[in-house]
XYZ file of N, CA and C in Angstrom:
564
model
N -55.476 -3.566 -56.546
C -56.128 -3.912 -57.801
C -55.157 -4.729 -58.628
N -55.646 -5.763 -59.252
C -54.819 -6.659 -60.052
C -55.146 -6.455 -61.513
N -54.085 -6.225 -62.347
C -54.275 -6.105 -63.791
C -53.593 -7.284 -64.447
N -54.186 -7.782 -65.513
C -53.657 -8.965 -66.168
C -53.692 -8.742 -67.665
N -52.560 -9.008 -68.299
C -52.554 -8.996 -69.761
C -51.747 -10.189 -70.224
N -52.246 -10.838 -71.245
C -51.594 -12.025 -71.785
C -51.449 -11.814 -73.279
N -50.262 -12.081 -73.782
C -50.041 -11.942 -75.224
C -49.272 -13.142 -75.725
N -49.582 -13.578 -76.924
C -48.832 -14.662 -77.561
C -47.687 -14.006 -78.322
N -46.444 -14.417 -78.027
C -45.276 -13.810 -78.673
C -44.376 -14.889 -79.231
N -43.516 -14.477 -80.105
C -42.531 -15.404 -80.659
C -41.315 -15.425 -79.773
N -40.755 -16.630 -79.594
C -39.501 -16.754 -78.861
C -38.556 -17.583 -79.715
N -37.311 -17.455 -79.454
C -36.298 -18.160 -80.218
C -36.269 -19.618 -79.789
N -36.500 -20.542 -80.717
C -36.471 -21.961 -80.428
C -35.195 -22.598 -80.958
N -35.138 -23.909 -81.001
C -33.971 -24.636 -81.491
C -33.748 -24.337 -82.961
N -32.529 -24.183 -83.354
C -32.191 -23.949 -84.752
C -32.582 -22.556 -85.215
N -32.821 -21.631 -84.293
C -33.118 -20.266 -84.661
C -34.540 -20.051 -85.134
N -35.364 -21.097 -85.126
C -36.744 -20.927 -85.576
C -37.580 -20.307 -84.454
N -38.546 -19.556 -84.864
C -39.444 -18.938 -83.879
C -40.451 -19.970 -83.371
N -40.817 -19.832 -82.127
C -41.793 -20.739 -81.529
C -42.921 -19.885 -80.964
N -44.153 -20.186 -81.324
C -45.297 -19.411 -80.834
C -45.909 -20.113 -79.622
N -46.291 -19.303 -78.660
C -47.009 -19.812 -77.503
C -48.428 -20.102 -77.955
N -48.883 -21.271 -77.698
C -50.206 -21.682 -78.147
C -51.274 -20.745 -77.589
N -52.210 -20.388 -78.428
C -53.329 -19.539 -78.011
C -54.136 -20.248 -76.925
N -54.269 -21.565 -77.007
C -54.998 -22.343 -76.009
C -54.324 -22.241 -74.652
N -52.995 -22.334 -74.629
C -52.249 -22.226 -73.372
C -52.427 -20.829 -72.801
N -52.338 -19.808 -73.639
C -52.491 -18.433 -73.171
C -53.878 -18.216 -72.575
N -54.899 -18.742 -73.251
C -56.261 -18.598 -72.734
C -56.453 -19.379 -71.432
N -55.841 -20.563 -71.336
C -55.945 -21.361 -70.112
C -55.318 -20.631 -68.937
N -54.151 -20.020 -69.157
C -53.468 -19.267 -68.097
C -54.332 -18.071 -67.691
N -54.838 -17.347 -68.670
C -55.679 -16.187 -68.381
C -56.934 -16.610 -67.622
N -57.550 -17.702 -68.029
C -58.749 -18.201 -67.349
C -58.467 -18.604 -65.913
N -57.345 -19.285 -65.697
C -56.979 -19.713 -64.344
C -56.749 -18.500 -63.448
N -56.032 -17.501 -63.972
C -55.782 -16.296 -63.181
C -57.076 -15.546 -62.890
N -57.962 -15.496 -63.865
C -59.251 -14.826 -63.642
C -60.065 -15.568 -62.585
N -60.062 -16.899 -62.637
C -60.797 -17.694 -61.655
C -60.249 -17.468 -60.252
N -58.924 -17.425 -60.129
C -58.310 -17.189 -58.823
C -58.675 -15.801 -58.314
N -58.650 -14.808 -59.212
C -58.972 -13.441 -58.822
C -60.430 -13.328 -58.375
N -61.346 -13.879 -59.160
C -62.760 -13.834 -58.806
C -63.007 -14.643 -57.533
N -62.402 -15.819 -57.449
C -62.562 -16.658 -56.256
C -62.053 -15.961 -55.006
N -60.929 -15.282 -55.109
C -60.369 -14.561 -53.962
C -61.295 -13.443 -53.528
N -61.823 -12.722 -54.483
C -62.744 -11.634 -54.150
C -63.989 -12.190 -53.460
N -64.497 -13.323 -53.946
C -65.674 -13.940 -53.350
C -65.396 -14.370 -51.918
N -64.282 -15.054 -51.695
C -63.929 -15.536 -50.358
C -63.702 -14.366 -49.413
N -62.993 -13.341 -49.872
C -62.727 -12.195 -49.003
C -64.007 -11.469 -48.625
N -65.005 -11.466 -49.493
C -66.272 -10.830 -49.154
C -67.007 -11.578 -48.056
N -66.708 -12.860 -47.869
C -67.382 -13.634 -46.842
C -66.707 -13.535 -45.485
N -65.507 -13.018 -45.438
C -64.800 -12.935 -44.172
C -65.437 -11.875 -43.279
N -65.461 -12.113 -41.946
C -66.048 -11.125 -41.038
C -65.340 -9.781 -41.189
N -66.123 -8.717 -41.140
C -65.557 -7.381 -41.211
C -65.358 -6.868 -42.611
N -65.672 -7.646 -43.635
C -65.454 -7.190 -44.999
C -66.556 -6.246 -45.461
N -67.653 -6.179 -44.698
C -68.732 -5.276 -45.042
C -69.770 -5.891 -45.951
N -69.556 -7.102 -46.444
C -70.520 -7.709 -47.356
C -71.056 -9.036 -46.843
N -70.786 -9.384 -45.594
C -71.296 -10.651 -45.088
C -72.738 -10.491 -44.630
N -73.385 -11.594 -44.305
C -74.811 -11.587 -43.992
C -75.142 -10.732 -42.778
N -74.210 -10.617 -41.822
C -74.482 -9.851 -40.618
C -74.377 -8.354 -40.865
N -73.801 -7.933 -41.972
C -73.639 -6.517 -42.254
C -74.531 -6.076 -43.394
N -75.567 -6.812 -43.667
C -76.422 -6.507 -44.802
C -77.182 -5.209 -44.624
N -77.236 -4.678 -43.426
C -77.997 -3.458 -43.160
C -77.211 -2.197 -43.362
N -76.533 -2.013 -44.484
C -75.861 -0.767 -44.781
C -74.541 -0.609 -44.067
N -73.881 -1.674 -43.709
C -72.557 -1.590 -43.115
C -72.549 -1.593 -41.599
N -73.708 -1.467 -40.955
C -73.731 -1.512 -39.508
C -73.964 -2.945 -39.068
N -73.098 -3.457 -38.195
C -73.236 -4.830 -37.731
C -74.425 -4.923 -36.783
N -75.172 -6.031 -36.865
C -76.274 -6.254 -35.933
C -76.100 -7.619 -35.322
N -76.302 -7.735 -34.008
C -76.122 -9.033 -33.357
C -77.204 -9.993 -33.807
N -76.945 -11.287 -33.624
C -77.941 -12.292 -33.988
C -78.380 -13.047 -32.770
N -79.563 -13.058 -32.371
C -80.628 -12.121 -32.659
C -80.452 -10.872 -31.813
N -81.260 -9.841 -32.006
C -81.089 -8.641 -31.203
C -81.341 -8.924 -29.730
N -80.593 -8.257 -28.887
C -80.742 -8.441 -27.445
C -82.079 -7.866 -26.984
N -82.583 -8.394 -25.902
C -83.836 -7.905 -25.362
C -83.630 -6.512 -24.771
N -84.668 -5.715 -24.828
C -84.607 -4.402 -24.208
C -85.709 -4.308 -23.174
N -85.381 -3.740 -22.045
C -86.339 -3.507 -20.953
C -87.145 -4.760 -20.618
N -86.480 -5.912 -20.580
C -87.129 -7.146 -20.151
C -88.016 -7.806 -21.182
N -87.936 -7.395 -22.447
C -88.781 -8.019 -23.463
C -88.008 -9.091 -24.213
N -88.747 -9.991 -24.791
C -88.182 -11.085 -25.564
C -88.235 -10.715 -27.045
N -87.127 -10.844 -27.779
C -87.176 -10.547 -29.218
C -88.215 -11.423 -29.924
N -88.940 -10.842 -30.868
C -89.987 -11.546 -31.615
C -89.470 -12.788 -32.312
N -88.185 -12.858 -32.610
C -87.569 -13.983 -33.302
C -87.864 -15.313 -32.598
N -88.023 -15.258 -31.265
C -88.239 -16.477 -30.485
C -89.716 -16.866 -30.346
N -90.614 -15.901 -30.471
C -92.026 -16.127 -30.179
C -92.647 -17.029 -31.251
N -93.368 -18.050 -30.793
C -94.038 -18.967 -31.704
C -93.962 -20.396 -31.199
N -94.457 -21.317 -32.000
C -94.448 -22.737 -31.641
C -93.294 -23.425 -32.363
N -92.518 -24.191 -31.602
C -91.306 -24.842 -32.091
C -91.398 -26.339 -31.799
N -90.873 -27.159 -32.718
C -90.950 -28.612 -32.541
C -89.761 -29.290 -33.205
N -89.303 -30.395 -32.609
C -88.219 -31.159 -33.213
C -87.924 -32.421 -32.429
N -87.075 -33.256 -33.001
C -86.670 -34.506 -32.366
C -85.549 -34.245 -31.363
N -85.634 -34.922 -30.228
C -84.668 -34.726 -29.151
C -83.910 -36.007 -28.858
N -82.741 -35.837 -28.269
C -81.924 -36.983 -27.862
C -81.121 -36.584 -26.635
N -80.669 -37.589 -25.906
C -79.834 -37.378 -24.722
C -78.568 -38.220 -24.876
N -77.691 -38.096 -23.907
C -76.430 -38.846 -23.888
C -75.654 -38.655 -25.189
N -75.446 -37.383 -25.559
C -74.707 -37.022 -26.774
C -75.311 -37.635 -28.030
N -76.633 -37.661 -28.098
C -77.330 -38.150 -29.283
C -77.566 -39.649 -29.320
N -77.134 -40.373 -28.293
C -77.244 -41.840 -28.300
C -78.601 -42.364 -27.843
N -79.376 -41.526 -27.125
C -80.665 -41.964 -26.593
C -81.788 -41.077 -27.138
N -82.575 -41.600 -28.101
C -83.696 -40.804 -28.633
C -84.720 -40.538 -27.537
N -85.210 -39.298 -27.484
C -86.189 -38.919 -26.462
C -87.568 -38.632 -27.040
N -87.712 -38.695 -28.352
C -89.001 -38.402 -28.962
C -89.080 -36.960 -29.417
N -90.294 -36.422 -29.426
C -90.553 -35.082 -29.943
C -90.671 -34.071 -28.813
N -89.967 -32.945 -28.964
C -90.099 -31.818 -28.051
C -90.915 -30.753 -28.779
N -91.858 -30.147 -28.055
C -92.677 -29.071 -28.628
C -92.895 -28.015 -27.559
N -92.708 -26.754 -27.945
C -92.935 -25.643 -27.024
C -93.502 -24.456 -27.788
N -94.443 -23.785 -27.157
C -94.908 -22.496 -27.661
C -94.286 -21.445 -26.761
N -93.377 -20.661 -27.346
C -92.695 -19.603 -26.595
C -93.533 -18.336 -26.712
N -93.906 -17.809 -25.546
C -94.723 -16.608 -25.472
C -93.872 -15.420 -25.045
N -94.342 -14.225 -25.344
C -93.665 -13.027 -24.882
C -93.648 -13.071 -23.357
N -92.483 -12.834 -22.758
C -92.356 -12.905 -21.305
C -91.236 -11.980 -20.849
N -91.309 -11.617 -19.582
C -90.243 -10.848 -18.946
C -89.497 -11.789 -18.010
N -88.323 -11.378 -17.587
C -87.526 -12.180 -16.667
C -88.375 -12.582 -15.461
N -88.349 -13.891 -15.129
C -89.104 -14.415 -14.007
C -90.491 -14.903 -14.384
N -90.939 -14.612 -15.593
C -92.260 -15.059 -16.039
C -92.166 -16.357 -16.830
N -93.307 -17.068 -16.899
C -93.348 -18.316 -17.665
C -93.218 -18.010 -19.146
N -92.240 -18.657 -19.762
C -91.960 -18.507 -21.188
C -92.830 -19.457 -22.007
N -93.086 -20.639 -21.434
C -93.885 -21.647 -22.111
C -93.812 -22.970 -21.373
N -94.421 -23.988 -21.959
C -94.384 -25.338 -21.395
C -93.844 -26.267 -22.474
N -92.737 -26.932 -22.170
C -92.109 -27.865 -23.104
C -92.773 -29.230 -22.936
N -93.292 -29.753 -24.027
C -93.971 -31.055 -24.002
C -93.095 -32.071 -24.721
N -92.690 -33.107 -23.986
C -91.917 -34.202 -24.571
C -92.839 -35.394 -24.755
N -92.920 -35.890 -25.996
C -93.707 -37.086 -26.283
C -92.742 -38.159 -26.758
N -92.600 -39.242 -25.973
C -91.647 -40.294 -26.340
C -92.231 -41.213 -27.411
N -91.436 -42.158 -27.877
C -91.827 -43.047 -28.980
C -93.037 -43.915 -28.641
N -93.295 -44.139 -27.352
C -94.436 -44.965 -26.934
C -95.667 -44.127 -26.612
N -95.548 -42.793 -26.771
C -96.689 -41.922 -26.510
C -96.730 -41.337 -25.113
N -95.741 -41.680 -24.276
C -95.673 -41.093 -22.937
C -95.334 -39.608 -23.037
N -95.938 -38.815 -22.149
C -95.759 -37.365 -22.203
C -95.222 -36.842 -20.870
N -94.211 -35.976 -20.941
C -93.707 -35.227 -19.797
C -93.767 -33.751 -20.171
N -94.137 -32.908 -19.212
C -94.235 -31.471 -19.450
C -93.325 -30.753 -18.472
N -92.535 -29.817 -18.996
C -91.688 -28.965 -18.165
C -92.170 -27.531 -18.275
N -92.205 -26.835 -17.130
C -92.555 -25.420 -17.099
C -91.251 -24.645 -17.293
N -91.225 -23.785 -18.316
C -90.017 -23.033 -18.675
C -90.217 -21.570 -18.254
N -89.292 -21.064 -17.423
C -89.363 -19.697 -16.915
C -88.145 -18.915 -17.388
N -88.363 -17.732 -17.938
C -87.282 -16.909 -18.479
C -86.364 -16.410 -17.365
N -85.052 -16.690 -17.525
C -84.044 -16.157 -16.606
C -83.395 -14.910 -17.198
N -82.934 -15.033 -18.456
C -82.336 -13.871 -19.118
C -82.273 -14.102 -20.623
N -82.130 -12.987 -21.346
C -81.964 -13.019 -22.795
C -80.653 -12.325 -23.095
N -79.775 -13.006 -23.829
C -78.518 -12.397 -24.257
C -78.599 -12.150 -25.757
N -77.549 -11.602 -26.316
C -77.512 -11.375 -27.763
C -77.499 -12.687 -28.530
N -77.153 -13.798 -27.868
C -77.013 -15.069 -28.575
C -78.011 -16.142 -28.192
N -78.718 -15.987 -27.054
C -79.616 -17.064 -26.649
C -80.547 -16.637 -25.522
N -81.542 -17.511 -25.299
C -82.416 -17.400 -24.132
C -81.871 -18.370 -23.092
N -81.795 -17.937 -21.845
C -81.452 -18.811 -20.736
C -82.704 -18.891 -19.865
N -83.122 -20.107 -19.544
C -84.369 -20.300 -18.805
C -84.225 -21.378 -17.748
N -85.124 -21.339 -16.785
C -85.235 -22.402 -15.797
C -86.294 -23.381 -16.269
N -86.100 -24.647 -15.942
C -87.042 -25.687 -16.343
C -87.306 -26.580 -15.138
N -88.581 -26.881 -14.909
C -88.956 -27.771 -13.811
C -90.146 -28.606 -14.272
N -90.172 -29.865 -13.827
C -91.271 -30.754 -14.184
C -92.606 -30.211 -13.692
N -93.618 -30.291 -14.548
C -94.950 -29.788 -14.193
C -95.639 -30.732 -13.221
N -96.532 -30.159 -12.408
C -97.346 -30.993 -11.518
C -98.229 -31.883 -12.371
N -98.415 -33.116 -11.933
C -99.268 -34.044 -12.668
C -98.508 -34.934 -13.644
N -97.193 -34.702 -13.809
C -96.400 -35.601 -14.665
C -96.370 -36.995 -14.069
N -96.224 -38.037 -14.889
C -96.106 -39.402 -14.382
C -94.728 -39.593 -13.742
N -94.542 -40.697 -13.037
C -93.321 -40.951 -12.273
C -92.067 -41.081 -13.133
N -92.226 -41.359 -14.425
C -91.068 -41.488 -15.307
C -90.474 -40.152 -15.735
N -91.126 -39.046 -15.410
C -90.638 -37.716 -15.767
C -89.712 -37.193 -14.675
N -88.711 -36.452 -15.074
C -87.764 -35.876 -14.117
C -88.326 -34.545 -13.593
N -88.626 -34.464 -12.275
C -89.208 -33.240 -11.731
C -88.169 -32.182 -11.325
N -86.885 -32.545 -11.315
C -85.847 -31.656 -10.781
C -85.663 -30.398 -11.635
N -85.465 -29.250 -10.969
C -85.200 -28.020 -11.722
C -83.822 -28.045 -12.377
N -83.724 -27.407 -13.534
C -82.450 -27.321 -14.249
C -82.451 -26.057 -15.102
N -81.350 -25.798 -15.773
C -81.227 -24.661 -16.684
C -81.244 -25.177 -18.108
N -81.978 -24.467 -18.975
C -82.031 -24.806 -20.389
C -81.726 -23.553 -21.203
N -81.269 -23.766 -22.440
C -81.009 -22.643 -23.340
C -81.692 -22.894 -24.681
N -82.050 -21.793 -25.335
C -82.580 -21.809 -26.694
C -81.670 -20.892 -27.503
N -80.962 -21.473 -28.476
C -79.984 -20.728 -29.261
C -80.360 -20.757 -30.738
N -80.523 -19.585 -31.376
C -80.846 -19.562 -32.803
C -79.738 -20.166 -33.658
N -80.133 -21.011 -34.607
C -79.229 -21.573 -35.608
C -79.990 -21.503 -36.930
N -79.656 -20.535 -37.747
C -80.429 -20.304 -38.970
C -81.848 -19.949 -38.591
N -82.827 -20.650 -39.159
C -84.231 -20.417 -38.836
C -84.701 -21.259 -37.657
N -83.844 -22.125 -37.136
C -84.197 -23.045 -36.059
C -83.707 -22.538 -34.706
N -84.080 -23.282 -33.659
C -83.556 -23.054 -32.311
C -82.931 -24.348 -31.824
N -81.737 -24.253 -31.278
C -81.141 -25.396 -30.586
C -81.552 -25.321 -29.125
N -82.149 -26.388 -28.632
C -82.527 -26.514 -27.226
C -81.468 -27.361 -26.550
N -80.998 -26.929 -25.385
C -80.027 -27.719 -24.623
C -80.363 -27.622 -23.138
N -80.373 -28.771 -22.476
C -80.652 -28.844 -21.044
C -79.387 -29.261 -20.302
N -79.185 -28.702 -19.131
C -78.023 -29.073 -18.318
C -78.332 -30.221 -17.357
N -79.506 -30.820 -17.469
C -79.924 -31.883 -16.561
C -79.091 -33.145 -16.757
N -78.209 -33.413 -15.793
C -77.397 -34.642 -15.823
C -78.291 -35.872 -15.636
N -79.318 -35.761 -14.780
C -80.219 -36.887 -14.516
C -80.944 -37.336 -15.776
N -81.201 -36.399 -16.679
C -81.908 -36.722 -17.925
C -80.961 -36.968 -19.087
N -79.655 -36.932 -18.852
C -78.682 -37.193 -19.908
C -78.376 -35.985 -20.782
N -78.601 -34.770 -20.262
C -78.358 -33.512 -20.980
C -79.068 -33.497 -22.346
N -80.401 -33.488 -22.335
C -81.172 -33.508 -23.584
C -80.862 -32.328 -24.495
N -80.906 -32.592 -25.800
C -80.709 -31.583 -26.835
C -81.720 -31.821 -27.935
N -82.123 -30.748 -28.615
C -83.037 -30.881 -29.745
C -82.850 -29.712 -30.688
N -83.052 -29.962 -31.967
C -83.107 -28.897 -32.974
C -84.587 -28.660 -33.231
N -85.071 -27.465 -32.890
C -86.487 -27.148 -33.002
C -86.732 -26.240 -34.212
N -87.724 -26.584 -35.005
C -88.121 -25.759 -36.152
C -89.448 -25.093 -35.848
N -89.623 -23.898 -36.367
C -90.860 -23.154 -36.122
C -92.001 -23.796 -36.914
N -93.078 -24.131 -36.198
C -94.221 -24.770 -36.845
C -95.494 -23.933 -36.694
N -95.382 -22.818 -36.027
C -96.549 -21.958 -35.874
C -96.272 -20.707 -35.123
C-alpha cells in the first residue's frame, strides 16, 4: 500500500529569508504521483493472473476461450452463419467473400459448406468436416464439393476456425490456393 502526503513548508533561502514551496508545484507533484499510482493499479489489474482480467470475470475461476468440446460436441460459440472477406498469398490476392453456416457436429461429421464468391461472381464450395475441437479452435478437413467449376481447387486440406473477439479467423493450409485466410463475422 502506498501512502502519500505533501506539505508546503518554509526552507532557508539566500540571505536567511524563508522560501515557500509553491502550492501549484505541490499540487502538481501530488497529482503526478496519484496518476502514477492509479495508472499502475489499472495496468496491474490487466495482467494475466491478477484476478480482474476478462478471462477471470467468473468469480476468480479461469475459463478457457472458448470452452473445449465435451463428448464430441461443438461449443455453441461456433454455431451460426459467418461471413467475411478472404485473401491468399499473405493478403496480397483478394479471394472475395467466404460464407459458412457452421452446424452442430461430432468428429467426422459435416460441419458445413464454405461458399467462396469471387469478385466476378464465380462460386466455389468446399465441404468442411470436423476433425477436432480444442480449447482454442476448430480443426477441420476441407475438400472441393462435387459440381464445382474447373477453377476451384478440389484437393483436400486442413482448415482452422479460431475465435478472435466476436469473430472467427479462418485459415487454410492449402498451398495450391495460396493459404487462404479470412476474418468471419457472425451474420446469422
